[in-house]
């Protein structure tokens, strides 16, 4: 996991990391904006830039924890606004102080479910997320703090990036599943090899079907089958997680990853197919 | 600090009319990987039910990769005479399995078990983030050998049983 971070984190974040924990966010103004942007980019896909799939935001969490740990420790017991010292009300997560309208530094003890005011359950109302997400951004977005102090502008950058991450993670079943297991202390190991013959034979057949599909109709069929499987496995995950059968839950996540990947390949092939057709059209009509 | 560096670079670019464009270091695939990707060796399938064929089917669920590596064993010598693969995954995974099929040909099953993922990775100059692709190829080889050996043991077991009966 850390090997991957070394590749993708920019130098500024590396500097930030090696400094003692007494460093506070304010003293590294030049670095942290880039760091938060890059960690935001990093967090939006487990395998960055390759598939554009939202898998896990863990890299971002671990990045932030190095420097904001001290900040979090200071604030977690008292939870007061850094600006006006008003106490945090228990009702909403303390990302923003309503008394003086200041954005607060990131507190990692506030997990993504708390940010959206949700119970820590796998099954959530996805429709409700967008509204809350927009409400948060109306308070936290960096564009709103141009006239404020550098410290607060940093807080804005990091808080809004975190809320974006939270929104993306919770919106999709697979990323939500991975995240909720992570909160339970179970990391779906990135580099694990599996050899379940039944599952792999099934996946192999599906991928071959995608490769050999002759038209977009066939691909759409495969894709809808994949979406069905995704839903089924999502339900199995919910079930397994509720029973606290974490091994089974991990297996469900692995299956979901495969189905999602196959579904993505269908989309790609449809696009490639139609692009090829268009090019052929252009070539044949342009005589 | 990064901001300072960026400013300096941009400053230079605007002062001198770009005689030397801003150099961004790309992360490239090694030419060996590109070669294996464009000209993959040994893509295909053997008959899974052939008693002399060992099939290794492995996957890396985190990235959605799946790799099938098959070996054909010569009955008498027990050596691997042919190999083929089918991989759905990234360029590094495809190249790793392609290399694996090349390396196992002509060797004994014991010998191929010593092929390490680090050797494959070195041959393809895989970056750290792609090391698990070579690991997958190593696991595929091991799985194929395991399957082949199991089939051979079964076959020998049946033959022995037949001898006893006829004898």
Short mmCIF file of C-alpha atoms in Angstrom, two decimals:
data_model
loop_
_atom_site.label_atom_id
_atom_site.label_comp_id
_atom_site.label_asym_id
_atom_site.label_seq_id
_atom_site.Cartn_x
_atom_site.Cartn_y
_atom_site.Cartn_z
CA UNK A 1 0.00 0.00 0.00
CA UNK A 2 2.74 2.44 0.91
CA UNK A 3 4.74 1.45 -2.17
CA UNK A 4 1.85 2.68 -4.26
CA UNK A 5 1.69 5.93 -2.35
CA UNK A 6 5.36 6.58 -2.94
CA UNK A 7 4.76 6.46 -6.66
CA UNK A 8 1.83 8.78 -6.71
CA UNK A 9 2.33 11.30 -3.94
CA UNK A 10 4.19 14.39 -5.04
CA UNK A 11 7.37 15.56 -3.38
CA UNK A 12 5.49 18.13 -1.33
CA UNK A 13 3.52 15.44 0.42
CA UNK A 14 6.66 13.44 1.12
CA UNK A 15 8.17 16.51 2.80
CA UNK A 16 5.03 16.95 4.74
CA UNK A 17 5.13 13.36 5.89
CA UNK A 18 8.66 13.30 7.28
CA UNK A 19 8.11 16.32 9.50
CA UNK A 20 7.34 15.84 13.19
CA UNK A 21 3.76 15.51 14.27
CA UNK A 22 3.78 18.81 16.07
CA UNK A 23 3.61 20.48 12.68
CA UNK A 24 0.24 22.03 12.13
CA UNK A 25 -1.50 22.49 8.83
CA UNK A 26 -0.84 26.20 8.71
CA UNK A 27 2.93 26.05 8.47
CA UNK A 28 3.02 24.22 5.16
CA UNK A 29 0.85 26.38 3.07
CA UNK A 30 2.65 25.88 -0.22
CA UNK A 31 2.64 22.13 0.09
CA UNK A 32 -0.72 21.27 1.49
CA UNK A 33 -2.85 22.62 -1.33
CA UNK A 34 -1.02 20.50 -3.82
CA UNK A 35 -1.02 17.61 -1.39
CA UNK A 36 -4.74 17.75 -0.87
CA UNK A 37 -5.40 18.04 -4.60
CA UNK A 38 -3.11 15.15 -5.41
CA UNK A 39 -4.44 13.02 -2.59
CA UNK A 40 -7.90 13.83 -3.81
CA UNK A 41 -6.96 12.67 -7.28
CA UNK A 42 -5.31 9.62 -5.82
CA UNK A 43 -8.29 8.77 -3.73
CA UNK A 44 -10.69 8.82 -6.58
CA UNK A 45 -9.45 5.57 -7.94
CA UNK A 46 -7.62 2.70 -6.39
CA UNK A 47 -5.71 2.12 -9.58
CA UNK A 48 -5.21 5.73 -10.48
CA UNK A 49 -6.13 6.96 -13.92
CA UNK A 50 -6.40 3.52 -15.44
CA UNK A 51 -10.06 2.70 -15.18
CA UNK A 52 -11.46 5.78 -13.51
CA UNK A 53 -13.38 3.54 -11.13
CA UNK A 54 -13.95 4.73 -7.62
CA UNK A 55 -12.59 2.00 -5.49
CA UNK A 56 -11.04 3.20 -2.33
CA UNK A 57 -10.12 6.43 -0.66
CA UNK A 58 -7.78 4.83 1.84
CA UNK A 59 -4.68 6.45 0.45
CA UNK A 60 -6.19 9.81 1.16
CA UNK A 61 -7.08 8.88 4.71
CA UNK A 62 -3.56 7.67 5.48
CA UNK A 63 -2.03 10.74 3.84
CA UNK A 64 -4.05 13.14 5.91
CA UNK A 65 -3.53 11.22 9.09
CA UNK A 66 0.17 12.02 9.17
CA UNK A 67 -0.20 15.73 9.53
CA UNK A 68 -3.69 16.27 10.78
CA UNK A 69 -3.39 13.64 13.49
CA UNK A 70 -2.09 16.25 15.87
CA UNK A 71 -4.83 18.64 14.89
CA UNK A 72 -7.45 15.93 15.35
CA UNK A 73 -6.08 15.00 18.77
CA UNK A 74 -6.26 18.59 19.94
CA UNK A 75 -9.80 19.04 18.78
CA UNK A 76 -11.37 15.70 19.58
CA UNK A 77 -11.69 16.21 23.32
CA UNK A 78 -12.88 19.80 23.35
CA UNK A 79 -14.24 20.24 19.80
CA UNK A 80 -14.17 23.97 19.74
CA UNK A 81 -13.97 26.28 16.79
CA UNK A 82 -10.39 27.41 16.22
CA UNK A 83 -11.62 30.87 15.40
CA UNK A 84 -14.31 31.81 17.90
CA UNK A 85 -13.90 28.95 20.39
CA UNK A 86 -17.60 28.16 20.21
CA UNK A 87 -18.34 24.58 21.15
CA UNK A 88 -19.47 22.18 18.49
CA UNK A 89 -23.15 21.32 18.63
CA UNK A 90 -23.68 17.58 18.71
CA UNK A 91 -26.30 17.62 15.98
CA UNK A 92 -24.20 18.13 12.86
CA UNK A 93 -20.68 16.91 12.15
CA UNK A 94 -18.24 19.64 13.02
CA UNK A 95 -16.84 20.53 9.61
CA UNK A 96 -18.02 24.10 9.87
CA UNK A 97 -18.70 26.50 12.72
CA UNK A 98 -22.14 28.06 12.37
CA UNK A 99 -21.39 30.73 14.96
CA UNK A 100 -18.57 32.45 13.14
CA UNK A 101 -18.91 30.70 9.76
CA UNK A 102 -15.40 29.30 9.80
CA UNK A 103 -14.38 26.09 8.16
CA UNK A 104 -12.83 23.63 10.57
CA UNK A 105 -9.79 21.44 10.00
CA UNK A 106 -10.42 17.86 8.93
CA UNK A 107 -11.28 15.53 11.78
CA UNK A 108 -10.72 11.94 10.75
CA UNK A 109 -12.86 10.58 13.55
CA UNK A 110 -15.84 11.87 11.57
CA UNK A 111 -16.34 9.04 9.10
CA UNK A 112 -18.13 9.38 5.77
CA UNK A 113 -21.43 8.15 7.14
CA UNK A 114 -21.36 10.81 9.84
CA UNK A 115 -20.66 13.51 7.27
CA UNK A 116 -23.92 12.62 5.57
CA UNK A 117 -25.77 12.13 8.81
CA UNK A 118 -26.24 8.43 8.13
CA UNK A 119 -26.11 5.40 10.34
CA UNK A 120 -23.09 3.21 9.68
CA UNK A 121 -25.00 0.70 7.58
CA UNK A 122 -24.34 -0.65 4.10
CA UNK A 123 -27.88 0.00 2.87
CA UNK A 124 -28.43 3.72 2.56
CA UNK A 125 -30.68 6.12 0.69
CA UNK A 126 -28.42 7.05 -2.19
CA UNK A 127 -30.89 9.65 -3.48
CA UNK A 128 -30.49 11.70 -0.32
CA UNK A 129 -26.75 12.05 -0.75
CA UNK A 130 -26.68 14.66 -3.51
CA UNK A 131 -28.68 17.24 -1.58
CA UNK A 132 -26.53 16.95 1.52
CA UNK A 133 -23.41 17.00 -0.61
CA UNK A 134 -24.43 20.29 -2.22
CA UNK A 135 -25.36 21.75 1.14
CA UNK A 136 -21.89 21.00 2.45
CA UNK A 137 -20.17 22.42 -0.58
CA UNK A 138 -22.14 25.65 -0.17
CA UNK A 139 -20.29 26.06 3.11
CA UNK A 140 -16.95 24.41 2.45
CA UNK A 141 -16.02 25.02 -1.15
CA UNK A 142 -12.65 26.73 -1.64
CA UNK A 143 -14.19 29.23 -4.08
CA UNK A 144 -16.03 30.78 -1.15
CA UNK A 145 -12.98 31.55 0.94
CA UNK A 146 -10.80 33.68 -1.32
CA UNK A 147 -10.83 36.56 1.12
CA UNK A 148 -10.13 34.44 4.17
CA UNK A 149 -6.87 33.51 5.85
CA UNK A 150 -4.49 31.07 4.27
CA UNK A 151 -5.14 28.64 7.09
CA UNK A 152 -8.85 28.64 6.45
CA UNK A 153 -8.36 28.31 2.72
CA UNK A 154 -6.40 25.14 3.37
CA UNK A 155 -9.11 23.83 5.65
CA UNK A 156 -11.62 24.56 2.89
CA UNK A 157 -9.58 22.69 0.30
CA UNK A 158 -9.20 19.64 2.52
CA UNK A 159 -12.69 19.56 3.92
CA UNK A 160 -14.38 19.94 0.57
CA UNK A 161 -12.09 17.32 -0.97
CA UNK A 162 -13.01 14.97 1.85
CA UNK A 163 -16.71 15.59 1.37
CA UNK A 164 -16.34 14.91 -2.36
CA UNK A 165 -14.57 11.68 -1.49
CA UNK A 166 -17.27 10.75 0.98
CA UNK A 167 -19.97 11.45 -1.58
CA UNK A 168 -18.30 9.35 -4.26
CA UNK A 169 -17.51 6.52 -1.92
CA UNK A 170 -21.00 6.24 -0.51
CA UNK A 171 -22.82 6.69 -3.82
CA UNK A 172 -21.63 3.45 -5.36
CA UNK A 173 -22.31 0.06 -3.81
CA UNK A 174 -18.85 -1.38 -4.36
CA UNK A 175 -16.89 1.52 -2.95
CA UNK A 176 -19.33 1.78 -0.07
CA UNK A 177 -18.89 -1.91 0.69
CA UNK A 178 -15.12 -1.63 0.67
CA UNK A 179 -15.26 1.46 2.89
CA UNK A 180 -17.59 -0.02 5.44
CA UNK A 181 -15.37 -3.08 5.75
CA UNK A 182 -12.41 -0.77 6.14
CA UNK A 183 -14.16 0.89 9.07
CA UNK A 184 -14.45 -2.57 10.62
CA UNK A 185 -10.71 -2.96 10.25
CA UNK A 186 -10.84 -5.29 7.23
CA UNK A 187 -8.75 -4.23 4.25
CA UNK A 188 -9.66 -5.94 1.01
CA UNK A 189 -6.10 -6.84 0.16
CA UNK A 190 -5.03 -5.31 -3.11
CA UNK A 191 -2.47 -7.82 -4.15
CA UNK A 192 -4.09 -11.03 -3.10
CA UNK A 193 -4.33 -13.83 -5.64
CA UNK A 194 -7.47 -15.91 -5.66
CA UNK A 195 -7.92 -19.31 -7.21
CA UNK A 196 -11.59 -20.09 -6.68
CA UNK A 197 -12.16 -22.17 -9.83
CA UNK A 198 -15.91 -21.63 -9.99
CA UNK A 199 -15.76 -17.85 -9.77
CA UNK A 200 -12.77 -17.52 -12.10
CA UNK A 201 -14.23 -19.84 -14.74
CA UNK A 202 -17.40 -17.77 -14.67
CA UNK A 203 -15.46 -14.53 -15.03
CA UNK A 204 -13.30 -15.99 -17.78
CA UNK A 205 -16.39 -16.98 -19.74
CA UNK A 206 -17.94 -13.54 -19.29
CA UNK A 207 -14.78 -11.74 -20.42
CA UNK A 208 -14.50 -14.03 -23.44
CA UNK A 209 -18.12 -13.30 -24.32
CA UNK A 210 -17.36 -9.60 -24.16
CA UNK A 211 -14.32 -10.00 -26.40
CA UNK A 212 -16.14 -12.09 -28.95
CA UNK A 213 -19.36 -10.07 -29.03
CA UNK A 214 -20.12 -9.07 -32.59
CA UNK A 215 -22.46 -6.14 -32.02
CA UNK A 216 -23.48 -3.66 -29.37
CA UNK A 217 -26.71 -5.53 -28.73
CA UNK A 218 -24.79 -8.56 -27.52
CA UNK A 219 -22.62 -6.31 -25.39
CA UNK A 220 -25.64 -4.60 -23.87
CA UNK A 221 -27.03 -8.00 -23.00
CA UNK A 222 -23.87 -8.96 -21.20
CA UNK A 223 -23.82 -5.62 -19.47
CA UNK A 224 -27.37 -5.93 -18.17
CA UNK A 225 -26.51 -9.42 -16.93
CA UNK A 226 -23.55 -7.90 -15.12
CA UNK A 227 -25.72 -5.23 -13.54
CA UNK A 228 -28.11 -7.92 -12.33
CA UNK A 229 -25.23 -9.86 -10.84
CA UNK A 230 -23.94 -6.69 -9.20
CA UNK A 231 -27.27 -6.15 -7.51
CA UNK A 232 -27.50 -9.75 -6.38
CA UNK A 233 -24.01 -9.75 -4.97
CA UNK A 234 -24.62 -6.39 -3.33
CA UNK A 235 -27.57 -7.96 -1.50
CA UNK A 236 -25.39 -10.92 -0.53
CA UNK A 237 -22.84 -8.50 0.83
CA UNK A 238 -25.47 -6.69 2.88
CA UNK A 239 -26.56 -10.03 4.25
CA UNK A 240 -23.07 -11.25 5.05
CA UNK A 241 -22.10 -7.95 6.62
CA UNK A 242 -25.16 -7.91 8.81
CA UNK A 243 -24.30 -11.38 10.06
CA UNK A 244 -20.77 -10.12 10.58
CA UNK A 245 -19.44 -12.89 8.33
CA UNK A 246 -16.54 -10.80 7.12
CA UNK A 247 -14.90 -13.51 5.01
CA UNK A 248 -18.05 -13.93 3.01
CA UNK A 249 -18.33 -10.16 2.77
CA UNK A 250 -14.84 -9.96 1.27
CA UNK A 251 -15.73 -12.65 -1.26
CA UNK A 252 -18.78 -10.64 -2.28
CA UNK A 253 -16.61 -7.59 -2.80
CA UNK A 254 -14.26 -9.59 -4.99
CA UNK A 255 -17.15 -10.78 -7.11
CA UNK A 256 -18.56 -7.28 -7.39
CA UNK A 257 -15.19 -5.99 -8.55
CA UNK A 258 -15.12 -8.58 -11.32
CA UNK A 259 -18.67 -7.88 -12.44
CA UNK A 260 -18.08 -4.14 -12.42
CA UNK A 261 -14.93 -4.58 -14.47
CA UNK A 262 -16.74 -6.75 -17.01
CA UNK A 263 -19.53 -4.17 -17.23
CA UNK A 264 -16.96 -1.47 -17.88
CA UNK A 265 -15.40 -3.56 -20.65
CA UNK A 266 -18.82 -3.82 -22.28
CA UNK A 267 -19.16 -0.04 -22.27
CA UNK A 268 -15.69 0.38 -23.69
CA UNK A 269 -16.32 -2.11 -26.44
CA UNK A 270 -19.62 -0.46 -27.31
CA UNK A 271 -17.86 2.89 -27.59
CA UNK A 272 -15.01 1.39 -29.58
CA UNK A 273 -17.47 -0.43 -31.80
CA UNK A 274 -19.51 2.64 -32.56
CA UNK A 275 -16.40 4.72 -33.10
CA UNK A 276 -15.10 2.14 -35.56
CA UNK A 277 -18.44 2.21 -37.35
CA UNK A 278 -18.38 6.00 -37.52
CA UNK A 279 -14.87 6.00 -38.91
CA UNK A 280 -15.86 3.39 -41.46
CA UNK A 281 -18.86 5.48 -42.41
CA UNK A 282 -16.72 8.54 -42.79
CA UNK A 283 -14.24 6.66 -44.91
CA UNK A 284 -16.87 5.12 -47.18
CA UNK A 285 -18.98 8.24 -47.62
CA UNK A 286 -16.06 10.55 -48.25
CA UNK A 287 -15.33 9.30 -51.74
CA UNK B 1 8.09 24.45 -2.33
CA UNK B 2 6.41 22.88 -5.29
CA UNK B 3 4.75 26.20 -5.97
CA UNK B 4 8.16 27.88 -6.09
CA UNK B 5 9.48 25.27 -8.50
CA UNK B 6 6.41 25.62 -10.69
CA UNK B 7 6.75 29.40 -10.73
CA UNK B 8 10.39 29.13 -11.67
CA UNK B 9 9.66 26.74 -14.51
CA UNK B 10 6.81 28.85 -15.80
CA UNK B 11 8.92 31.95 -15.41
CA UNK B 12 11.65 30.48 -17.55
CA UNK B 13 9.21 29.38 -20.18
CA UNK B 14 7.72 32.84 -20.56
CA UNK B 15 11.05 34.66 -20.53
CA UNK B 16 12.83 32.58 -23.15
CA UNK B 17 10.65 31.73 -26.11
CA UNK B 18 10.47 27.98 -25.57
CA UNK B 19 13.61 26.64 -27.13
CA UNK B 20 13.31 23.65 -24.86
CA UNK B 21 9.79 22.53 -23.98
CA UNK B 22 8.85 21.74 -20.40
CA UNK B 23 9.96 18.21 -19.80
CA UNK B 24 7.52 16.03 -18.03
CA UNK B 25 8.86 12.59 -17.22
CA UNK B 26 6.40 10.08 -18.63
CA UNK B 27 5.81 6.75 -17.00
CA UNK B 28 6.41 4.38 -19.87
CA UNK B 29 5.95 0.71 -20.40
CA UNK B 30 9.24 -1.04 -20.98
CA UNK B 31 9.75 -2.09 -24.60
CA UNK B 32 9.57 -5.75 -23.54
CA UNK B 33 6.09 -5.20 -22.20
CA UNK B 34 5.02 -3.41 -25.36
CA UNK B 35 6.49 -6.23 -27.42
CA UNK B 36 4.59 -8.88 -25.50
CA UNK B 37 1.43 -6.82 -25.68
CA UNK B 38 1.64 -6.27 -29.44
CA UNK B 39 3.06 -9.68 -30.32
CA UNK B 40 1.83 -11.93 -27.59
CA UNK B 41 3.28 -15.37 -27.74
CA UNK B 42 1.24 -18.49 -27.07
CA UNK B 43 -2.21 -16.98 -26.76
CA UNK B 44 -4.81 -19.71 -26.86
CA UNK B 45 -6.36 -22.67 -25.11
CA UNK B 46 -5.69 -26.36 -24.77
CA UNK B 47 -8.36 -28.90 -24.07
CA UNK B 48 -8.91 -28.74 -20.33
CA UNK B 49 -9.92 -32.38 -20.24
CA UNK B 50 -6.77 -33.63 -21.90
CA UNK B 51 -4.97 -35.69 -19.24
CA UNK B 52 -1.64 -34.20 -20.27
CA UNK B 53 -2.80 -30.63 -19.87
CA UNK B 54 -2.44 -28.71 -16.63
CA UNK B 55 -4.61 -25.62 -16.23
CA UNK B 56 -3.80 -22.80 -13.86
CA UNK B 57 -6.60 -20.30 -13.36
CA UNK B 58 -5.84 -17.38 -11.07
CA UNK B 59 -7.23 -13.96 -10.44
CA UNK B 60 -6.44 -10.68 -8.78
CA UNK B 61 -9.87 -9.48 -7.70
CA UNK B 62 -8.71 -6.09 -6.58
CA UNK B 63 -7.93 -5.06 -10.14
CA UNK B 64 -10.35 -7.43 -11.83
CA UNK B 65 -7.61 -9.41 -13.58
CA UNK B 66 -8.00 -13.04 -14.51
CA UNK B 67 -5.25 -15.23 -15.92
CA UNK B 68 -5.36 -18.72 -17.37
CA UNK B 69 -2.10 -20.52 -18.06
CA UNK B 70 -2.02 -24.01 -19.52
CA UNK B 71 0.87 -26.44 -19.92
CA UNK B 72 1.11 -29.56 -22.01
CA UNK B 73 3.18 -32.35 -20.50
CA UNK B 74 5.02 -34.99 -22.44
CA UNK B 75 3.82 -38.32 -21.04
CA UNK B 76 7.16 -40.05 -21.01
CA UNK B 77 9.63 -37.38 -19.95
CA UNK B 78 7.25 -35.41 -17.77
CA UNK B 79 8.58 -32.21 -19.32
CA UNK B 80 6.52 -29.25 -20.48
CA UNK B 81 6.41 -29.33 -24.25
CA UNK B 82 3.93 -26.56 -24.88
CA UNK B 83 2.19 -23.73 -23.05
CA UNK B 84 -0.50 -21.20 -23.75
CA UNK B 85 -2.26 -18.41 -21.89
CA UNK B 86 -5.30 -16.20 -21.85
CA UNK B 87 -5.23 -13.11 -19.70
CA UNK B 88 -7.78 -10.37 -19.16
CA UNK B 89 -6.00 -7.53 -17.48
CA UNK B 90 -3.53 -4.74 -17.90
CA UNK B 91 -0.55 -4.73 -20.26
CA UNK B 92 1.77 -5.81 -17.46
CA UNK B 93 -0.41 -8.78 -16.59
CA UNK B 94 -0.63 -9.85 -20.23
CA UNK B 95 3.11 -9.50 -20.70
CA UNK B 96 3.87 -11.37 -17.47
CA UNK B 97 1.79 -14.35 -18.48
CA UNK B 98 3.21 -14.27 -22.00
CA UNK B 99 6.74 -14.37 -20.59
CA UNK B 100 5.71 -17.20 -18.27
CA UNK B 101 4.54 -19.37 -21.17
CA UNK B 102 7.82 -18.77 -22.95
CA UNK B 103 9.91 -19.63 -19.94
CA UNK B 104 8.16 -22.89 -19.02
CA UNK B 105 8.56 -24.54 -22.39
CA UNK B 106 11.11 -27.33 -22.42
CA UNK B 107 11.48 -27.41 -18.66
CA UNK B 108 10.46 -29.99 -16.12
CA UNK B 109 7.63 -29.28 -13.73
CA UNK B 110 9.98 -29.10 -10.77
CA UNK B 111 12.14 -26.62 -12.57
CA UNK B 112 9.35 -24.21 -13.45
CA UNK B 113 8.27 -24.08 -9.83
CA UNK B 114 11.48 -22.19 -9.18
CA UNK B 115 10.51 -19.34 -11.53
CA UNK B 116 10.12 -16.29 -9.33
CA UNK B 117 7.90 -13.30 -9.95
CA UNK B 118 10.89 -11.04 -9.35
CA UNK B 119 12.61 -12.53 -12.40
CA UNK B 120 9.58 -11.86 -14.58
CA UNK B 121 9.29 -8.35 -13.15
CA UNK B 122 12.95 -7.68 -13.82
CA UNK B 123 12.69 -8.91 -17.40
CA UNK B 124 9.79 -6.53 -18.00
CA UNK B 125 11.11 -3.72 -15.81
CA UNK B 126 7.80 -3.62 -13.99
CA UNK B 127 7.32 -0.68 -11.64
CA UNK B 128 6.43 -1.44 -8.00
CA UNK B 129 2.74 -0.84 -8.58
CA UNK B 130 2.72 -3.67 -11.16
CA UNK B 131 4.69 -6.24 -9.21
CA UNK B 132 1.54 -8.12 -8.33
CA UNK B 133 1.02 -8.84 -12.04
CA UNK B 134 4.21 -10.87 -12.09
CA UNK B 135 3.13 -12.52 -8.83
CA UNK B 136 -0.07 -13.52 -10.56
CA UNK B 137 1.95 -15.13 -13.36
CA UNK B 138 4.05 -17.05 -10.83
CA UNK B 139 0.88 -18.24 -9.12
CA UNK B 140 -0.55 -19.27 -12.49
CA UNK B 141 2.50 -21.43 -13.23
CA UNK B 142 2.23 -23.09 -9.83
CA UNK B 143 -1.48 -23.72 -10.28
CA UNK B 144 -0.94 -25.25 -13.72
CA UNK B 145 1.78 -27.55 -12.41
CA UNK B 146 -0.38 -28.55 -9.46
CA UNK B 147 -3.22 -29.45 -11.80
CA UNK B 148 -0.94 -31.39 -14.16
CA UNK B 149 0.59 -33.34 -11.29
CA UNK B 150 -2.80 -34.15 -9.84
CA UNK B 151 -3.92 -35.48 -13.20
CA UNK B 152 -0.76 -37.55 -13.57
CA UNK B 153 -1.15 -38.99 -10.10
CA UNK B 154 -4.72 -39.88 -10.87
CA UNK B 155 -3.72 -41.49 -14.14
CA UNK B 156 -0.92 -43.48 -12.49
CA UNK B 157 -3.29 -44.52 -9.76
CA UNK B 158 -5.81 -45.81 -12.31
CA UNK B 159 -3.10 -47.61 -14.27
CA UNK B 160 -1.78 -49.29 -11.14
CA UNK B 161 -5.29 -50.38 -10.28
CA UNK B 162 -5.71 -51.80 -13.80
CA UNK B 163 -2.44 -53.73 -13.54
CA UNK B 164 -3.48 -55.30 -10.28
CA UNK B 165 -6.80 -56.36 -11.76
CA UNK B 166 -5.36 -57.88 -14.92
CA UNK B 167 -2.45 -59.44 -13.06
#
